[in-house]
Each structure stands twice: as C-alpha cells, then as structure tokens.
Tab-separated table of C-alpha atoms in Angstrom:
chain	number	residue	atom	x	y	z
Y	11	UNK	CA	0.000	0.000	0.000
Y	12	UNK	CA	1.131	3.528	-0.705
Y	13	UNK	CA	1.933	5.300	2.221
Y	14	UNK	CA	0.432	8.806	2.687
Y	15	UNK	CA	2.232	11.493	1.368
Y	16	UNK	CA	1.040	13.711	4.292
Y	17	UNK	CA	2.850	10.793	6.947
Y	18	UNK	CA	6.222	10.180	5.159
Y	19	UNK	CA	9.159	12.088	6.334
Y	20	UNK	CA	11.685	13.428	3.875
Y	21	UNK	CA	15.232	13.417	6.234
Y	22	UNK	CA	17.261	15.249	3.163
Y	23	UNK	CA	17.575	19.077	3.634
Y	24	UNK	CA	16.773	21.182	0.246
Y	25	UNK	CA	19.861	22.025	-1.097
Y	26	UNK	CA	19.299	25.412	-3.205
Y	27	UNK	CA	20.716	28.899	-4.347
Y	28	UNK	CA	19.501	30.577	-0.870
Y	29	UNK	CA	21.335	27.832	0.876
Y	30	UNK	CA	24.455	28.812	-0.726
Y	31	UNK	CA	24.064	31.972	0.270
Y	32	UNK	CA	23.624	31.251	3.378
Y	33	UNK	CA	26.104	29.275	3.554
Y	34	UNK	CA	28.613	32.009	2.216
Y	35	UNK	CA	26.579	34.474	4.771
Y	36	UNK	CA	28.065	32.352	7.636
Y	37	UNK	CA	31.788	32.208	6.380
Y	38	UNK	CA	31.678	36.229	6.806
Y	39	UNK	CA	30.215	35.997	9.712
Y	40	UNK	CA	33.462	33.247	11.164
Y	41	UNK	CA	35.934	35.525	9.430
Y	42	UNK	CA	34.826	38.094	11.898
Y	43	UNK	CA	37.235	35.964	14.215
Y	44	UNK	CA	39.874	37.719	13.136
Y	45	UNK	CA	38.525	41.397	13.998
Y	46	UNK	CA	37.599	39.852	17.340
Y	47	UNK	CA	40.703	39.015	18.578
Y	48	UNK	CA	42.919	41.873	17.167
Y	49	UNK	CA	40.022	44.094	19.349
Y	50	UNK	CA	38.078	45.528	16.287
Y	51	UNK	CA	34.863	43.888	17.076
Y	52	UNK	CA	33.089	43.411	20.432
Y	53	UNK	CA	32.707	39.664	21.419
Y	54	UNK	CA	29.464	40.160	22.302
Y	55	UNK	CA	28.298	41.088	18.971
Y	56	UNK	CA	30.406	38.778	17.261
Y	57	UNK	CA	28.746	36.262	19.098
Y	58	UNK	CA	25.215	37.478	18.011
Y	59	UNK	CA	26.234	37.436	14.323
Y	60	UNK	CA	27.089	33.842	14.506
Y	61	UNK	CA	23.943	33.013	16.533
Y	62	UNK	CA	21.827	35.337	13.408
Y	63	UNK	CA	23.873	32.867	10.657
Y	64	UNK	CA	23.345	29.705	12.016
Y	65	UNK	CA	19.524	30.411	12.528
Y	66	UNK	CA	19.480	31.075	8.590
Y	67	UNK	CA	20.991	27.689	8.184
Y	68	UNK	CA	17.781	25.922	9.759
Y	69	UNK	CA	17.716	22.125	8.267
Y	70	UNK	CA	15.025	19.449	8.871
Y	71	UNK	CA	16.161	17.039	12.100
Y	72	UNK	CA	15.868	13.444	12.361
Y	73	UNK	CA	14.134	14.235	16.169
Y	74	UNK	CA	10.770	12.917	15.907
Y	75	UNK	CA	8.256	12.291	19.179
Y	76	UNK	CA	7.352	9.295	20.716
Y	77	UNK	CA	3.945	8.576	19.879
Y	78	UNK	CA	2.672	5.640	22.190
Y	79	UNK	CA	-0.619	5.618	20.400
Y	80	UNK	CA	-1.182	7.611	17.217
Y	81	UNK	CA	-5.144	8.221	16.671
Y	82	UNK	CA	-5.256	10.348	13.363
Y	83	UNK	CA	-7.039	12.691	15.505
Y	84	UNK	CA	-3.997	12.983	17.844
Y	85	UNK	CA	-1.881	16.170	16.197
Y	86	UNK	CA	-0.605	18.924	17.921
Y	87	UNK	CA	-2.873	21.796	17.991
Y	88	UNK	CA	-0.571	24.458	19.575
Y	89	UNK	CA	2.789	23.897	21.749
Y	90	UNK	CA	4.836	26.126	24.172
Y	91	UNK	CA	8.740	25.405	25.733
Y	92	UNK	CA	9.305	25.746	28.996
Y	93	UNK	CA	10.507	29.561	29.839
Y	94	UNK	CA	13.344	28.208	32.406
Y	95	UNK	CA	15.140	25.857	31.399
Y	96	UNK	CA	13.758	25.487	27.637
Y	97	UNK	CA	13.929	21.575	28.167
Y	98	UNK	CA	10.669	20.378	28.762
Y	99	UNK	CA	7.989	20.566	25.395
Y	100	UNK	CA	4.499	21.132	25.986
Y	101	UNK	CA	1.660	20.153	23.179
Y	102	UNK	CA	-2.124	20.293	23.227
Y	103	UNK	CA	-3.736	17.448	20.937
Y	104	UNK	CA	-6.174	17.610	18.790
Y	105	UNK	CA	-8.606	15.218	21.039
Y	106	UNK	CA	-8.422	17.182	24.089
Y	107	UNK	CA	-5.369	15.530	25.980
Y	108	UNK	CA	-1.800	16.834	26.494
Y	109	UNK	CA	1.776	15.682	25.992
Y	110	UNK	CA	4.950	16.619	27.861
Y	111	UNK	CA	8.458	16.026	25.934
Y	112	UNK	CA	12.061	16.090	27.417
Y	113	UNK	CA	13.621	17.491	24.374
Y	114	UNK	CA	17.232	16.822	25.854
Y	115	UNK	CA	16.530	13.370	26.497
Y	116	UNK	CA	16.807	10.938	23.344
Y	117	UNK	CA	16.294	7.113	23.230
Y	118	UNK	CA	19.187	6.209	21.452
Y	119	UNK	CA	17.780	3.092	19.419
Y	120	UNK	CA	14.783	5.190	17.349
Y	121	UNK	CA	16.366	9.169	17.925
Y	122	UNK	CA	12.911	10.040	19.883
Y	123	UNK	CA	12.363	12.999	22.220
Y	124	UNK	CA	11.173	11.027	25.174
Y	125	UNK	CA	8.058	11.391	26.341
Y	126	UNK	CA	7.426	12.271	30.443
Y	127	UNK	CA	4.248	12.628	30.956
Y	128	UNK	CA	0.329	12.475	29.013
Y	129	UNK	CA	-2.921	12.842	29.491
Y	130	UNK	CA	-5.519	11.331	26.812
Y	131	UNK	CA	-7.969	12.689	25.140
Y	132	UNK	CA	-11.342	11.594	26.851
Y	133	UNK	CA	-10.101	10.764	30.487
Y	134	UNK	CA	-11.448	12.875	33.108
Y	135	UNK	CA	-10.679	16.295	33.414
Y	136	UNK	CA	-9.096	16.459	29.623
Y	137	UNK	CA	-11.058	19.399	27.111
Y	138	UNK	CA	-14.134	18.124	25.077
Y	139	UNK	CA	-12.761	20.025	22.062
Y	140	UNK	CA	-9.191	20.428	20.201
Y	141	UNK	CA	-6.502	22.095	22.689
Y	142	UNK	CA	-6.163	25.547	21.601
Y	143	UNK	CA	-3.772	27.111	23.463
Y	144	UNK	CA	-1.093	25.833	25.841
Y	145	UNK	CA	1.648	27.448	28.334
Y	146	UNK	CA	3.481	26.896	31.214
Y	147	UNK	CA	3.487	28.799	34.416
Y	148	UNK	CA	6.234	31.648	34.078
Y	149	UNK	CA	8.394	31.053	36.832
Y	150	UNK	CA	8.871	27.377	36.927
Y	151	UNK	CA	7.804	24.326	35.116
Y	152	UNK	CA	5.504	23.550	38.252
Y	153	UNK	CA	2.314	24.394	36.535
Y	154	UNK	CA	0.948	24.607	32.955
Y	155	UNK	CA	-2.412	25.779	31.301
Y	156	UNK	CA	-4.908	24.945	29.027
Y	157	UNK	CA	-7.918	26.525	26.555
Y	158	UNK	CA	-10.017	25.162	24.769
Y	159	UNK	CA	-13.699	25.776	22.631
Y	160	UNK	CA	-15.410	24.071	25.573
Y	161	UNK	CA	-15.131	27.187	27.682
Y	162	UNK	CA	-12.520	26.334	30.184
Y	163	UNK	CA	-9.199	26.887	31.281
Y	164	UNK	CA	-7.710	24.426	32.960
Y	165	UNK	CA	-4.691	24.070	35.128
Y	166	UNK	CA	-2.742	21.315	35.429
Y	167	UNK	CA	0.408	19.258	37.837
Y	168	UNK	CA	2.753	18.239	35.456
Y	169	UNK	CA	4.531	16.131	38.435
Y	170	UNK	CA	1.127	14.098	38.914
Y	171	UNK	CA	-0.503	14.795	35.578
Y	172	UNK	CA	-3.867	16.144	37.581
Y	173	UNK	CA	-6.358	19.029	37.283
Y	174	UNK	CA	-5.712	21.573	40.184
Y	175	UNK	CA	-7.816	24.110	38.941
Y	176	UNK	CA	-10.097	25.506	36.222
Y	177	UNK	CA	-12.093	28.345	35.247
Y	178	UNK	CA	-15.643	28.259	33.556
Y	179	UNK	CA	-15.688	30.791	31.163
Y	180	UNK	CA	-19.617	32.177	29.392
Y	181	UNK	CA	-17.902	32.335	25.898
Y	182	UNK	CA	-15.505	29.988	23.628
Y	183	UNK	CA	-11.949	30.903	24.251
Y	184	UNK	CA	-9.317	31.195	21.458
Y	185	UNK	CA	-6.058	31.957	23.528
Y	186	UNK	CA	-4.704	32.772	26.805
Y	187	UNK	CA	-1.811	34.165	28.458
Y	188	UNK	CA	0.044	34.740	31.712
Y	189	UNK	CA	2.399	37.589	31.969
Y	190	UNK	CA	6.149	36.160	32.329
Y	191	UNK	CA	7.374	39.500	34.099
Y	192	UNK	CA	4.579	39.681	36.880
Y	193	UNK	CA	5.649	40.004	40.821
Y	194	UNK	CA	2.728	41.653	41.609
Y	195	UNK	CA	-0.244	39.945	40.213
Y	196	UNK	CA	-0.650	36.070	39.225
Y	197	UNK	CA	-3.281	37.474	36.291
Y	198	UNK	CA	-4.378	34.968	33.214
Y	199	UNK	CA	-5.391	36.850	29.991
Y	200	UNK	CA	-8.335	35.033	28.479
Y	201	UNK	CA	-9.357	35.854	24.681
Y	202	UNK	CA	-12.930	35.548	24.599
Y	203	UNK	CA	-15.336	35.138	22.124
Y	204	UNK	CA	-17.925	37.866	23.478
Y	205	UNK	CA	-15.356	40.291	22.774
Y	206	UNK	CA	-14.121	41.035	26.059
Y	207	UNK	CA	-10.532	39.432	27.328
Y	208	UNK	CA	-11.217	37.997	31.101
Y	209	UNK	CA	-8.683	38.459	33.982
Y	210	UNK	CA	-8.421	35.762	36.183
Y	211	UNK	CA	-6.431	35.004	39.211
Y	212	UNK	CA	-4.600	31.894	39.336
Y	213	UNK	CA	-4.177	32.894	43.608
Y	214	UNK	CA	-7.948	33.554	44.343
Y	215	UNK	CA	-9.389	31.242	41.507
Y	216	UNK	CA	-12.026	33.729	40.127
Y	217	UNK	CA	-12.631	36.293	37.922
Y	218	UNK	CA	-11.156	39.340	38.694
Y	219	UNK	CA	-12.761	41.550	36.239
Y	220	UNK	CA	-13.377	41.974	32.262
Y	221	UNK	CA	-11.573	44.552	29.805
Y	222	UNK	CA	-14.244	45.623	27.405
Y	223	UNK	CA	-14.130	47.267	23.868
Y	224	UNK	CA	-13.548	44.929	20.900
Y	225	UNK	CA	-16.397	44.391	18.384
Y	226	UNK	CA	-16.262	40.813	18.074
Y	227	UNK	CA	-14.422	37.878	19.166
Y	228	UNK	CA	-10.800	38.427	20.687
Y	229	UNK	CA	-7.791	36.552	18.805
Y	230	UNK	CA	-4.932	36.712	20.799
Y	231	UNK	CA	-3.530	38.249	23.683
Y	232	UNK	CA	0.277	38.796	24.923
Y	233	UNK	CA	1.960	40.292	27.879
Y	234	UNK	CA	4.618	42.982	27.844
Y	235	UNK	CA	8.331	41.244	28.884
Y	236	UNK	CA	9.127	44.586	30.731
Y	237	UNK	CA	6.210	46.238	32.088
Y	238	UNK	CA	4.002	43.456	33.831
Y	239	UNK	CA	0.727	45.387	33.879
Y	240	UNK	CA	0.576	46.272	30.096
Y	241	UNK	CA	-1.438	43.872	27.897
Y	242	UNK	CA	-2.210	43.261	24.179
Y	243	UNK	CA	-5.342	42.244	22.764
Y	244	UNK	CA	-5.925	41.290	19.029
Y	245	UNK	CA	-9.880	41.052	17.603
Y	246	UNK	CA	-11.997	40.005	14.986
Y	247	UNK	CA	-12.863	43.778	14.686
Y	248	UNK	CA	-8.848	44.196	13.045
Y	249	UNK	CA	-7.854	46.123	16.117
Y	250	UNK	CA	-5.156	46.168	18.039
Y	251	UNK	CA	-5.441	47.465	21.922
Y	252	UNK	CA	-2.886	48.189	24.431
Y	253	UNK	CA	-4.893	47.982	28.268
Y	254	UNK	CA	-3.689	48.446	31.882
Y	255	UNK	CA	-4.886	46.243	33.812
Y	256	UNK	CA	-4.876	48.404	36.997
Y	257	UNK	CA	-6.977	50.709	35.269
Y	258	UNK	CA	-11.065	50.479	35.430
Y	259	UNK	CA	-11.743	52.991	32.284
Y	260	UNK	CA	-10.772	52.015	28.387
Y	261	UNK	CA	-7.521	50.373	26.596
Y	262	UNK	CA	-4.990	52.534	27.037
Y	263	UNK	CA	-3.694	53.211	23.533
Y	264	UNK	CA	-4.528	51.309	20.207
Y	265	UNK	CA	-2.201	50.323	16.915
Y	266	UNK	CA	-2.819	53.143	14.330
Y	267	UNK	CA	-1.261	52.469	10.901
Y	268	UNK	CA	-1.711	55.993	10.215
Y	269	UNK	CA	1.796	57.396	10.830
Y	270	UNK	CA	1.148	61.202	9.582
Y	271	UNK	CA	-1.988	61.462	11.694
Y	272	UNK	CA	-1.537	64.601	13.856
Y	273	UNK	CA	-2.028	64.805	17.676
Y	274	UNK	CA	-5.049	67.116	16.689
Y	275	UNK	CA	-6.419	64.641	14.885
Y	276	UNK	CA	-6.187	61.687	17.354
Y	277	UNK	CA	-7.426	63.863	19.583
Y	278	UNK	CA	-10.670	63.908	17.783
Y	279	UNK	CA	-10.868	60.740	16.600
Y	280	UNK	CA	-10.848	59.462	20.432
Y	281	UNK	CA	-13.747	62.065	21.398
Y	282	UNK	CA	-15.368	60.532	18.169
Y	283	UNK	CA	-14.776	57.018	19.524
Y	284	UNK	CA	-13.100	55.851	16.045
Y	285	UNK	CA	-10.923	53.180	17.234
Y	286	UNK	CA	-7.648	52.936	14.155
Y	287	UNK	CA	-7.675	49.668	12.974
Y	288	UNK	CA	-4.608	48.122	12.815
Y	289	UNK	CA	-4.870	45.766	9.844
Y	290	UNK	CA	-7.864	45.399	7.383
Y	291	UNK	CA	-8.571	42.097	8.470
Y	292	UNK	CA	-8.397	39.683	11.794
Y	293	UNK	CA	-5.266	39.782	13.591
Y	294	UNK	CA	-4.147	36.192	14.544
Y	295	UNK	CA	-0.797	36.471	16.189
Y	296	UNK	CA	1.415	39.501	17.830
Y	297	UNK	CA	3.788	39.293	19.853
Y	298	UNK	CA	6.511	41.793	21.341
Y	299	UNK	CA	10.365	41.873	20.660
Y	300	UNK	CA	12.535	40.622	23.700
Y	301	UNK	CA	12.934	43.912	24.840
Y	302	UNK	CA	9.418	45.087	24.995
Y	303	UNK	CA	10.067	48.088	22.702
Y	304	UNK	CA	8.734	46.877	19.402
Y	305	UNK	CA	5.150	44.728	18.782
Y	306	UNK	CA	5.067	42.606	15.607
Y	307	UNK	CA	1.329	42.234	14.515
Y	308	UNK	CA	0.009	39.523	11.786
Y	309	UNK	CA	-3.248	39.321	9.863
Y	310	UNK	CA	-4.831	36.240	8.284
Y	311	UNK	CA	-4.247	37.648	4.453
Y	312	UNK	CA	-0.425	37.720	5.602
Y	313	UNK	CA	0.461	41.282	6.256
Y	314	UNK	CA	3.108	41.459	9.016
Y	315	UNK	CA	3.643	45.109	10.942
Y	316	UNK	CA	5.996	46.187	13.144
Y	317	UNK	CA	4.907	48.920	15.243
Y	318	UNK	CA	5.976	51.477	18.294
Y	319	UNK	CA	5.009	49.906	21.514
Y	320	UNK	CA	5.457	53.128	23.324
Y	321	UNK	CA	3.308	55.184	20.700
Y	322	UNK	CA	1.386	53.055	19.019
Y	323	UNK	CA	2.843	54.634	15.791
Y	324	UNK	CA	3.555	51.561	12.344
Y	325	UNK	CA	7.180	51.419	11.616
Y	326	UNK	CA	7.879	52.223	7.619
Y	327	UNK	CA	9.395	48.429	7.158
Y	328	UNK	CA	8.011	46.301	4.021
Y	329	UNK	CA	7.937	43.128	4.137
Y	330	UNK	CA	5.868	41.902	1.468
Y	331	UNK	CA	3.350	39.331	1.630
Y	332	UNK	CA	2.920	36.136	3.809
Y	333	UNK	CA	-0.322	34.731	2.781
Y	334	UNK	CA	-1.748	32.113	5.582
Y	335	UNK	CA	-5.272	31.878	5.143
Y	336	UNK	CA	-5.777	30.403	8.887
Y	337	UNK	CA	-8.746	32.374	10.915
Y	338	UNK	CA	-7.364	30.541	14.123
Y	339	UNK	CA	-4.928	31.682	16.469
Y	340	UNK	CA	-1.078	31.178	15.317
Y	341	UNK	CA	1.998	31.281	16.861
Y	342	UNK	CA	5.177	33.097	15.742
Y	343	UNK	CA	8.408	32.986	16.982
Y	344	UNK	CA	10.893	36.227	17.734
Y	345	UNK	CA	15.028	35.525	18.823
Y	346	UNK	CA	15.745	36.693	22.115
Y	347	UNK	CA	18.333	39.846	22.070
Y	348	UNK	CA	19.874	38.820	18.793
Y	349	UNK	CA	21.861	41.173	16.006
Y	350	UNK	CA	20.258	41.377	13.702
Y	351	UNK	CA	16.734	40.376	15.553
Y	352	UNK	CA	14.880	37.907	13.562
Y	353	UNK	CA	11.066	36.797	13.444
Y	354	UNK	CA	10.201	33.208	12.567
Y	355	UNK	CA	7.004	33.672	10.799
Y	356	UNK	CA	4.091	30.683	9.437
Y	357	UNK	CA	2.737	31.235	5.845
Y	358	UNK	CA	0.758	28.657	4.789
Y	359	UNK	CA	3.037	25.569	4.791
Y	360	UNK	CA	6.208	27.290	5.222
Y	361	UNK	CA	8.419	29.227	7.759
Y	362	UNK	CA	9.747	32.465	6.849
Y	363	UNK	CA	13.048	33.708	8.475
Y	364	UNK	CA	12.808	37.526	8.077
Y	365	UNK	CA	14.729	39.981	10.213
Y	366	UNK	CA	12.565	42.064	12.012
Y	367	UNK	CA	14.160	45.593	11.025
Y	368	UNK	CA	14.815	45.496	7.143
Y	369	UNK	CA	11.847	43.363	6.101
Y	370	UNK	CA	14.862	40.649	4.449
Y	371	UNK	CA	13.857	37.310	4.226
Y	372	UNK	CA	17.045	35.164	5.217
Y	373	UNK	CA	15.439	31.866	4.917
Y	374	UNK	CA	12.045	30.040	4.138
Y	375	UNK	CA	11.468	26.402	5.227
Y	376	UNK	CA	9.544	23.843	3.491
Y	377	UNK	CA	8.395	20.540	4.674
Y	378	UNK	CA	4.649	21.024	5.670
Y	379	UNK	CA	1.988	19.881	3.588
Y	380	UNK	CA	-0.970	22.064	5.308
Y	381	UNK	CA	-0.691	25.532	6.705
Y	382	UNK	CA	1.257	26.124	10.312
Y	383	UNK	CA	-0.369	26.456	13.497
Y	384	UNK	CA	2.926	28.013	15.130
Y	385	UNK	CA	6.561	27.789	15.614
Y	386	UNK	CA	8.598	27.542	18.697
Y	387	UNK	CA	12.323	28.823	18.544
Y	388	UNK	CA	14.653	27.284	22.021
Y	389	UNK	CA	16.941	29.753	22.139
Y	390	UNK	CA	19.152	27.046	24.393
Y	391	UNK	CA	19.876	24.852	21.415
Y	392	UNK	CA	18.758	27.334	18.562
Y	393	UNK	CA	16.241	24.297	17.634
Y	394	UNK	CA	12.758	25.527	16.056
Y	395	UNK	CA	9.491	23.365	16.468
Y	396	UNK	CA	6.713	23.393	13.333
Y	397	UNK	CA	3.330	22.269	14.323
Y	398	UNK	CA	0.508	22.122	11.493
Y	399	UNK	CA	-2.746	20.278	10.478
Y	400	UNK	CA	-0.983	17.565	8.555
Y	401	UNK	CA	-0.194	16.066	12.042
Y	402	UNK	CA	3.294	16.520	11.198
Y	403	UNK	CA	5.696	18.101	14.308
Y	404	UNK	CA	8.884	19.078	12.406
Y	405	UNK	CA	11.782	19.485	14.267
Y	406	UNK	CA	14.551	22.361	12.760
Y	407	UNK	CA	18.372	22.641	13.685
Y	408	UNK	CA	21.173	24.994	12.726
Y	409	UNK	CA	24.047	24.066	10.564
Y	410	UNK	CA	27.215	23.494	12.405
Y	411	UNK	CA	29.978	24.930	11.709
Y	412	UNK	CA	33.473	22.736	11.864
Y	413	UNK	CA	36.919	22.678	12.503
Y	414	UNK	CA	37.525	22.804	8.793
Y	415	UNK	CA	35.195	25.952	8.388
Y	416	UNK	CA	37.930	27.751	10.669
Y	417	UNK	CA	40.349	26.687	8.358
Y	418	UNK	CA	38.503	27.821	5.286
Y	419	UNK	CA	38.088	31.072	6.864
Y	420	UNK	CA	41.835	32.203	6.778
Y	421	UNK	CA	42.358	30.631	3.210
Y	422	UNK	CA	40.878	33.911	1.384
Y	423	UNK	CA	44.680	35.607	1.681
Y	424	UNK	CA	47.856	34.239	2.496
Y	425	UNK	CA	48.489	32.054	5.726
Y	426	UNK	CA	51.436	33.550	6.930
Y	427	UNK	CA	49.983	37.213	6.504
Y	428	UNK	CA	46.854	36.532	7.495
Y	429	UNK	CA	48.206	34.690	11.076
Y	430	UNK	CA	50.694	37.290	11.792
Y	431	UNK	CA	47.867	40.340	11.892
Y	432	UNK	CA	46.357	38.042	14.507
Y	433	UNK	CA	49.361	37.244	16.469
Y	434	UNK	CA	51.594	40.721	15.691
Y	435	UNK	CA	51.567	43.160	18.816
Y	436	UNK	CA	49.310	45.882	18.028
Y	437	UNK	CA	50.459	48.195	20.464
Y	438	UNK	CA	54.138	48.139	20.091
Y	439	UNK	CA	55.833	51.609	19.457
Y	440	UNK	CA	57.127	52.663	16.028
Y	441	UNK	CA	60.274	53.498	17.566
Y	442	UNK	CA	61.062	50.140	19.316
C-alpha cells in the first residue's frame, strides 16, 4: 500500500541557491574571528552574528516524538517550551489531551524525544474540544495551562498529571496568556469570544474583572516582557489594543497604521470614539520583541507590521506578503536579544526567516503539507518546532559549523599574513 504522502518524512535538507548563500553568509560571519581578537569587534556582537547565521541555516532534524498511540485525531494543535530551562515541550492534541516532551533526552535506538508525561484525550478532566492554546506557568515548570472551545481553562500538575484548577468561562476561548514579568499579580489573559478578554487570578481562583471594547471575538492576547501590567489584545474587529490592567476605564492606547496622523487629529478621533484599525482584516498572532520596545502584529491575508510599543505609531518596514489563510490563532516565533533580531514567521506551509528591522527574508522552510499552526524557537539549542494540520511536528536545527570551516576562513589571503595580523603586537611603538 502507498503510504500517505502527508505521513512520510523526507530526512534530506533542500539544497538550493539561498542555501548557498547562506552558507557564504556564515563564512563572513566566522571571518569576523579575526577582527575579534585583534580588538576591532566586540565579542558580544560577534557572538550574536554567529547566533543570526546559524539560525538562517535551519535544516530538517531526524528528532521525531514518541507517539505511544497515534489516533489520526492525535496532532498537535498548539505547543509552548518551557521559559526556564527550555527543556521540557508542551503540546495540546487535537482530542483534548496533552503531551509533555524532554527534548534533551533521546532514546538512542529510534532518535525520539522522550516522552514524560500524558494525558488522553477523553479521560477525566481532559477538554471536550481540540486544545487551543497551551503554556506553562512563568516562573517554573511547576504548573501549565490549558484553553479550549469548551469554555474552560484548565490548570494542570505536570509532576502528577492532575487538574488543580479551572475556570468556567460564558464564551468559547481562542487563547490565553500569563504575563512572564509579573511580581505583583498572578493574572491569566483570556481571549474571549464575546469580545471582552477575562482576567483571572490563578491565587484567588475567580474572575477578577473583564476589559471591554472589541467588536467581536478576541484573537490573541500577549503580555509585555518589561512592564508586567501592560497587555495586548488582538480582535476580529482588526484592532489592536494596548490595556492596563490596573486601570477600570478604556484600553490605554490602540495600533494606528496611520503614521502622519496629527495629535489634533487623534485627539478627535478618540472624542469621536473611532478606534484605528490596525490591519484590514483579523489579527491572529502579535507578539513583542525581547525587549518590549517593538510589537510585531500579523493578519490572516499575511500582512506582518511592526509597530511602536510606546506610541502606538507603524514602523515604515516592508515586508511583502505572507499569505496564511488560517482564521485561528497562530503562533510566531521572535530571537531573544539577537543582532540582527529575527522573526520566525508561518505562511501557509512554510516558515519564513525575516529579520525584524529590514523586512529581508534570510530563509524560508519547506516541509509542511498544510498551513502552520505556530513555531517555537529554544533559544538554548537554537532548535525551532513546526506544528501544522498535517499532524506533522517538524523538528529544525542549525548548521554546524566545523573545525575545517575555521580553516577555510583564513584561506581567502595568504596564511602567513593573514596569522601574523592576529598574532603581531598591536600596540608596540614605532620606535622600538
């Protein structure tokens, strides 16, 4: 029988013009040795521009999971890394249950991440409907959540595998979010499909209380990493809203792409009660940069933004289309304090590598047959996770660079030059 083209997996990496350059891209990038040591380039930023090369090398892995049982049903539905120690992987299934992976831990034999812990789809206490959003407590790997369309939020023991808590929510919810900066509050972000994103307490186990003002349902919501009070909301109503959560009255600020509006105008437009939309259709992922200065927004016809998270204001950056055609809540992936800063986004079937400033595409991976749900990037191991409908979970590594890629790197002039700039003393007088 012919096996299913949407099941095989294809180990051999697509060899192709962009590779090359990429490839050529990194040499520059270990030539840059040479400035390092002879005190012409920080280390720290040398550093970074290796990091940025190899994650434009990104090849398909071998590293599969351990499927014990494999429904068709069973596919991830969305995924999330632990924030600590980025070594335990955890995926909601397309049948309600949950899967925890060690992804440091292989079995030798059959080159599986191991698998640590489960929960079925159907037990007790598992969702009725697809997992739609996953994620782990913050501060430790001692707790983890879970949405669904069945109107709860569940929170789960990942040492005993048991429900601790949940939430019954009056709407469907689409995502949810804890802040990963908060000292102060313990506050989950629920997108809701009344149109209103619901606080609630992990501490007290309630409701807190309800921030109101999207026409339609919400998408997505995300934390700031630096100020733990500030939130971002996505809806179906293509806006984008900044809130503070201490606050009672209105969001705080919203997206506006209209970057020669003057203050006079938004002044108006608020007493008016025109909210700027952001995009002209449904937001389905955003997400701010490391540092908490930049938000990247992206719309189901695939128009990414990059915008000013302190005013609100677009950024002039094009970069081009990325059609997805999902309505659902995706996941994109942004590098952690890297030069340049890079944005692993899902279009359709692929994953483009762009870099968040210049709108460049570095890189585009292929190996999905269906669109993406999300990508994960471990910024341990540089590693990137694909999740998509063709119940495929792809596993991405960097090219590695060898001993004989240092030597290549001082064979573009001649060795005994070359080595004594490296090795000459610098500051020596002229008259000695």
């Amino acid at each position: 029988m012919e096996q299913d083209p949407r099941r095989r997996r294809i180990y051999s990496p697509n060899l192709s013009t962009r590779g090359l350059m990429l490839k050529c891209s990194g040499m520059q990038a270990l030539q840059n040795l040479e400035r390092v040591r002879t005190g012409q380039l920080s280390s720290l930023k040398y550093k970074s521009l290796v990091q940025s090369c190899l994650l434009t090398s990104h090849g398909e892995s071998e590293m599969a999971m351990n499927w014990m049982e494999e429904p068709p049903a069973s596919h991830v539905t969305y995924a999330d890394l632990e924030p600590v120690d980025h070594k335990y992987l955890l995926c909601g299934l397309a049948d309600g249950g949950v899967t925890i992976y060690d992804t440091t831990l292989l079995r030798v034999d059959d080159y599986f991440f191991r698998e640590v812990g489960s929960i079925k789809g159907g037990q007790r206490g598992t969702h009725k409907y697809p997992v739609d959003c996953v994620q782990w407590y913050p501060a430790d790997a001692g707790l983890f959540s879970t949405s669904s369309r069945d109107k709860k939020v569940k929170i789960w023991d990942p040492n005993r595998m048991k429900l601790v808590d949940q939430f019954s929510i009056d709407c469907h919810v689409h995502h949810h979010q804890m802040s990963p900066v908060a000292t102060k509050h313990s506050l989950l972000a629920v997108a809701g499909d009344s149109g209103e994103v619901i606080l609630c307490d992990l501490r007290t186990g309630t409701s807190t209380h309800r921030l109101q003002g999207h026409e339609g349902a919400v998408k997505a919501t995300h934390w700031s990493p630096r100020i733990q009070h500030l939130l971002l909301s996505s809806g179906q109503d293509h806006t984008v809203r900044m809130w503070d959560v201490r606050a009672s009255r209105a969001f705080l600020m919203a997206l506006d792409p209209d970057t020669h509006a003057s203050e006079g105008h938004r002044k108006v437009s608020k007493r008016m009660k025109k909210v700027p939309q952001a995009h002209k259709s449904q937001v389905v992922s955003l997400s701010f940069t490391h540092d908490g200065l930049w938000i990247l927004t992206f719309d189901c016809t695939g128009k990414l933004k990059l915008w000013d998270s302190s005013t609100g204001k677009k950024k002039d950056v094009n970069y081009g289309g990325f059609p997805h055609q999902c309505k659902r809540s995706v996941r994109m992936a942004v590098t952690p304090s890297m030069y340049p800063d890079l944005v692993f986004l899902p279009s359709k079937d692929q994953v483009c590598v762009l870099e968040i400033f210049t709108g460049h595409v570095v890189n585009v991976l292929e190996r999905h047959f269906a669109p993406l749900y999300g990508v994960i990037y471990n910024p341990s191991t540089m590693h990137l996770y694909t999740f998509s409908s063709d119940h495929n979970f792809i596993t991405w590594i960097p090219k590695r660079f060898g001993p004989k890629h240092w030597e290549e790197s001082y064979t573009d002039e001649p060795g005994p030059n070359k080595r004594k700039r490296v090795t000459q003393d610098n500051w020596s007088s002229d008259e000695n």
